[in-house]
Each structure stands twice: as structure tokens, then as C-alpha cells.
Amino acid sequence: MSKLQDNFNAIIAKIEERITNPEELEFIKQQIADISMLYIDELNKIIDLSERRVNQVYENQKILEKKLNDLEKGMSTIEKELFVEDDYDFEIVCPYCNYEFLTDINSNKKEIECPECHNMIELDWNEEENECTNGHCSTCNGCAHEQEDEEITQEQEDNEDDM
């Protein structure tokens, strides 16, 4: 800034050397001061505009960083849902409250507590899919009861025929 001030003073000194009439000298000095103030005002406007733009870029960057963090959290959640750890890859539906939860596959566990209703759920890891013992397996939809009902109905029909 001092170099600018030195240049300004040098210009004024040259004008003072050339203009001998004090009224004209004062008029020219005032005109130069007015022009200088116009330029300074314009420079201040440009500086203010630049500062506002820099601040806006800074605010936009903060918004984008927040959105990026939210996106990363969402992606992490999706990744966890898609690539569930091997320790937790068996889904259980509680027969008491229908709460669904994941647990690890451990054939040594014979029962597990429902995290929702806290009832104990019996686990039978060795039971084959096609074998139904109580009519509540996932593949038969109550077939044991249906078979029992059919057998009872058949027995009743046989008894009626025998009479």
C-alpha cells in the first residue's frame, strides 16, 4: 500500500510543479481525489463481492461435505445389509411375538432368547427341511396337522362303512 501512496504523491507533486494558479491546483487536486475515491469504492465493491463468493463457496463446501458424510453413512449401512458378517447370517422369527432378528449359526446352541419379548425359542439345527414333526415348519405350512386330520377323517369314514 505504501508504494501506491508513493506513486499518488509523486503524481500530485508533478501537477503542483506545472500548475501555478492556486485555484486551478486545488480544483485539480479535488478532482483527482474524487476519481481516486470512485476507484477505491469500486475496488471495495469488488473485494466485498469476492469475499461473499468465497464465503458462499465455503458454505457450499460445508453442505456438500455433510451430504457426502450422510451418503457415506448410507452406503455403509447398505454395505452392512448386503454383506452381513458371517457371524450373523441366520434370520429367526419369534413364534411368540413375530419379531425378526439375526443370529449366528451355532449348532451347539439349542435355544435363543427373543430380544423383543424375551421368550426362549427352541432351535433344532439338525432337523431336515422336508421332515415335519410338529406341523409348524417353514416348508409344510402345517402339513402334520393336515395329515392327522386326513387320517382321522379316513378312519371315521372306514368306521361308518363298517357299520
Short mmCIF file of C-alpha atoms in Angstrom, two decimals:
data_model
loop_
_atom_site.label_atom_id
_atom_site.label_comp_id
_atom_site.label_asym_id
_atom_site.label_seq_id
_atom_site.Cartn_x
_atom_site.Cartn_y
_atom_site.Cartn_z
CA MET A 1 0.00 0.00 0.00
CA SER A 2 2.91 2.37 0.65
CA LYS A 3 4.06 2.02 -2.97
CA LEU A 4 0.59 3.11 -4.13
CA GLN A 5 0.74 6.08 -1.74
CA ASP A 6 4.22 6.99 -3.03
CA ASN A 7 3.01 6.91 -6.65
CA PHE A 8 -0.02 9.05 -5.77
CA ASN A 9 2.18 11.63 -4.02
CA ALA A 10 4.57 11.70 -7.00
CA ILE A 11 1.68 12.45 -9.40
CA ILE A 12 0.40 15.26 -7.15
CA ALA A 13 3.94 16.72 -6.93
CA LYS A 14 4.24 16.82 -10.74
CA ILE A 15 0.84 18.54 -11.00
CA GLU A 16 1.88 21.11 -8.36
CA GLU A 17 5.06 21.86 -10.35
CA ARG A 18 3.13 22.53 -13.57
CA ILE A 19 0.09 24.40 -12.28
CA THR A 20 0.89 27.71 -10.69
CA ASN A 21 -2.63 29.05 -10.21
CA PRO A 22 -3.68 28.06 -6.66
CA GLU A 23 -7.40 27.84 -7.54
CA GLU A 24 -6.77 25.56 -10.51
CA LEU A 25 -4.32 23.46 -8.49
CA GLU A 26 -6.88 22.98 -5.74
CA PHE A 27 -9.60 22.15 -8.31
CA ILE A 28 -7.38 19.50 -9.99
CA LYS A 29 -6.37 18.01 -6.62
CA GLN A 30 -10.04 17.75 -5.65
CA GLN A 31 -10.91 16.11 -8.99
CA ILE A 32 -8.06 13.59 -8.59
CA ALA A 33 -9.23 12.87 -5.02
CA ASP A 34 -12.82 12.34 -6.27
CA ILE A 35 -11.67 10.00 -9.06
CA SER A 36 -9.46 8.12 -6.59
CA MET A 37 -12.41 7.68 -4.22
CA LEU A 38 -14.55 6.33 -7.10
CA TYR A 39 -11.87 3.74 -7.86
CA ILE A 40 -11.48 2.86 -4.20
CA ASP A 41 -15.26 2.46 -3.86
CA GLU A 42 -15.32 0.16 -6.91
CA LEU A 43 -12.37 -1.83 -5.57
CA ASN A 44 -14.15 -2.20 -2.23
CA LYS A 45 -17.27 -3.44 -4.01
CA ILE A 46 -15.17 -5.99 -5.92
CA ILE A 47 -13.46 -7.09 -2.70
CA ASP A 48 -16.83 -7.43 -0.92
CA LEU A 49 -18.25 -9.41 -3.83
CA SER A 50 -15.19 -11.66 -3.85
CA GLU A 51 -15.45 -12.22 -0.10
CA ARG A 52 -19.15 -13.08 -0.42
CA ARG A 53 -18.36 -15.52 -3.22
CA VAL A 54 -15.57 -17.12 -1.21
CA ASN A 55 -17.90 -17.39 1.80
CA GLN A 56 -20.63 -18.89 -0.39
CA VAL A 57 -18.15 -21.43 -1.77
CA TYR A 58 -17.11 -22.21 1.81
CA GLU A 59 -20.76 -22.68 2.88
CA ASN A 60 -21.49 -24.83 -0.18
CA GLN A 61 -18.44 -26.91 0.62
CA LYS A 62 -19.71 -27.49 4.18
CA ILE A 63 -23.12 -28.51 2.79
CA LEU A 64 -21.50 -30.86 0.29
CA GLU A 65 -19.26 -32.35 2.98
CA LYS A 66 -22.34 -33.00 5.16
CA LYS A 67 -24.16 -34.58 2.22
CA LEU A 68 -21.08 -36.67 1.44
CA ASN A 69 -20.88 -37.82 5.07
CA ASP A 70 -24.58 -38.72 5.01
CA LEU A 71 -24.07 -40.56 1.73
CA GLU A 72 -21.10 -42.45 3.17
CA LYS A 73 -23.16 -43.42 6.22
CA GLY A 74 -25.97 -44.61 3.96
CA MET A 75 -23.54 -46.58 1.80
CA SER A 76 -22.01 -48.11 4.92
CA THR A 77 -25.47 -49.15 6.11
CA ILE A 78 -26.30 -50.62 2.70
CA GLU A 79 -22.96 -52.42 2.66
CA LYS A 80 -23.64 -53.87 6.10
CA GLU A 81 -27.10 -55.00 4.97
CA LEU A 82 -25.80 -56.54 1.75
CA PHE A 83 -22.71 -58.09 3.21
CA VAL A 84 -23.85 -59.23 6.62
CA GLU A 85 -20.98 -60.66 8.59
CA ASP A 86 -20.74 -64.45 8.62
CA ASP A 87 -21.33 -64.50 12.36
CA TYR A 88 -24.86 -63.11 11.92
CA ASP A 89 -26.45 -64.76 8.95
CA PHE A 90 -29.42 -66.71 10.24
CA GLU A 91 -32.79 -64.99 10.47
CA ILE A 92 -35.19 -66.05 13.20
CA VAL A 93 -38.85 -65.08 13.52
CA CYS A 94 -40.05 -65.34 17.08
CA PRO A 95 -43.12 -67.63 17.24
CA TYR A 96 -44.43 -65.66 20.23
CA CYS A 97 -44.25 -62.02 19.01
CA ASN A 98 -43.23 -62.39 15.31
CA TYR A 99 -40.14 -60.24 15.88
CA GLU A 100 -37.48 -60.88 13.21
CA PHE A 101 -33.81 -60.85 14.20
CA LEU A 102 -30.46 -62.22 13.07
CA THR A 103 -28.21 -64.56 14.98
CA ASP A 104 -25.07 -66.52 14.30
CA ILE A 105 -25.22 -70.12 13.21
CA ASN A 106 -24.04 -72.18 16.13
CA SER A 107 -25.21 -75.78 16.10
CA ASN A 108 -24.27 -76.09 19.78
CA LYS A 109 -26.99 -73.61 20.73
CA LYS A 110 -30.27 -75.35 21.46
CA GLU A 111 -32.31 -72.25 22.29
CA ILE A 112 -32.13 -68.49 21.98
CA GLU A 113 -33.86 -65.64 23.75
CA CYS A 114 -36.02 -63.31 21.67
CA PRO A 115 -34.61 -59.80 22.09
CA GLU A 116 -38.13 -58.33 21.89
CA CYS A 117 -40.36 -60.49 24.17
CA HIS A 118 -37.54 -62.39 25.96
CA ASN A 119 -39.20 -65.77 25.47
CA MET A 120 -36.90 -68.70 24.81
CA ILE A 121 -37.06 -70.13 21.29
CA GLU A 122 -36.02 -73.73 20.78
CA LEU A 123 -33.54 -74.26 17.94
CA ASP A 124 -33.20 -77.55 16.07
CA TRP A 125 -30.22 -77.26 13.71
CA ASN A 126 -30.20 -80.93 12.69
CA GLU A 127 -33.82 -81.24 11.58
CA GLU A 128 -34.14 -81.83 7.85
CA GLU A 129 -36.18 -79.38 5.75
CA ASN A 130 -38.67 -81.96 4.45
CA GLU A 131 -39.26 -83.57 7.80
CA CYS A 132 -42.08 -82.06 9.82
CA THR A 133 -42.60 -83.11 13.43
CA ASN A 134 -44.99 -80.53 14.75
CA GLY A 135 -46.69 -79.03 11.71
CA HIS A 136 -45.01 -75.65 12.10
CA CYS A 137 -42.00 -75.97 9.83
CA SER A 138 -41.30 -73.38 7.14
CA THR A 139 -41.82 -75.84 4.27
CA CYS A 140 -45.02 -77.68 5.17
CA ASN A 141 -47.31 -74.93 6.43
CA GLY A 142 -48.86 -77.24 8.99
CA CYS A 143 -48.84 -80.45 6.94
CA ALA A 144 -48.55 -82.71 10.01
CA HIS A 145 -51.88 -81.46 11.29
CA GLU A 146 -53.43 -81.83 7.84
CA GLN A 147 -52.17 -85.42 7.61
CA GLU A 148 -53.53 -86.17 11.07
CA ASP A 149 -56.89 -84.62 10.11
CA GLU A 150 -56.98 -86.66 6.89
CA GLU A 151 -56.15 -89.86 8.79
CA ILE A 152 -58.88 -89.16 11.37
CA THR A 153 -61.39 -88.39 8.62
CA GLN A 154 -60.41 -91.60 6.74
CA GLU A 155 -60.73 -93.64 9.94
CA GLN A 156 -64.19 -92.18 10.57
CA GLU A 157 -65.26 -92.96 7.01
CA ASP A 158 -63.91 -96.51 7.36
CA ASN A 159 -65.78 -96.94 10.64
CA GLU A 160 -69.01 -95.69 9.06
CA ASP A 161 -68.57 -98.09 6.14
CA ASP A 162 -68.06 -100.97 8.54
CA MET A 163 -71.33 -100.24 10.27
#
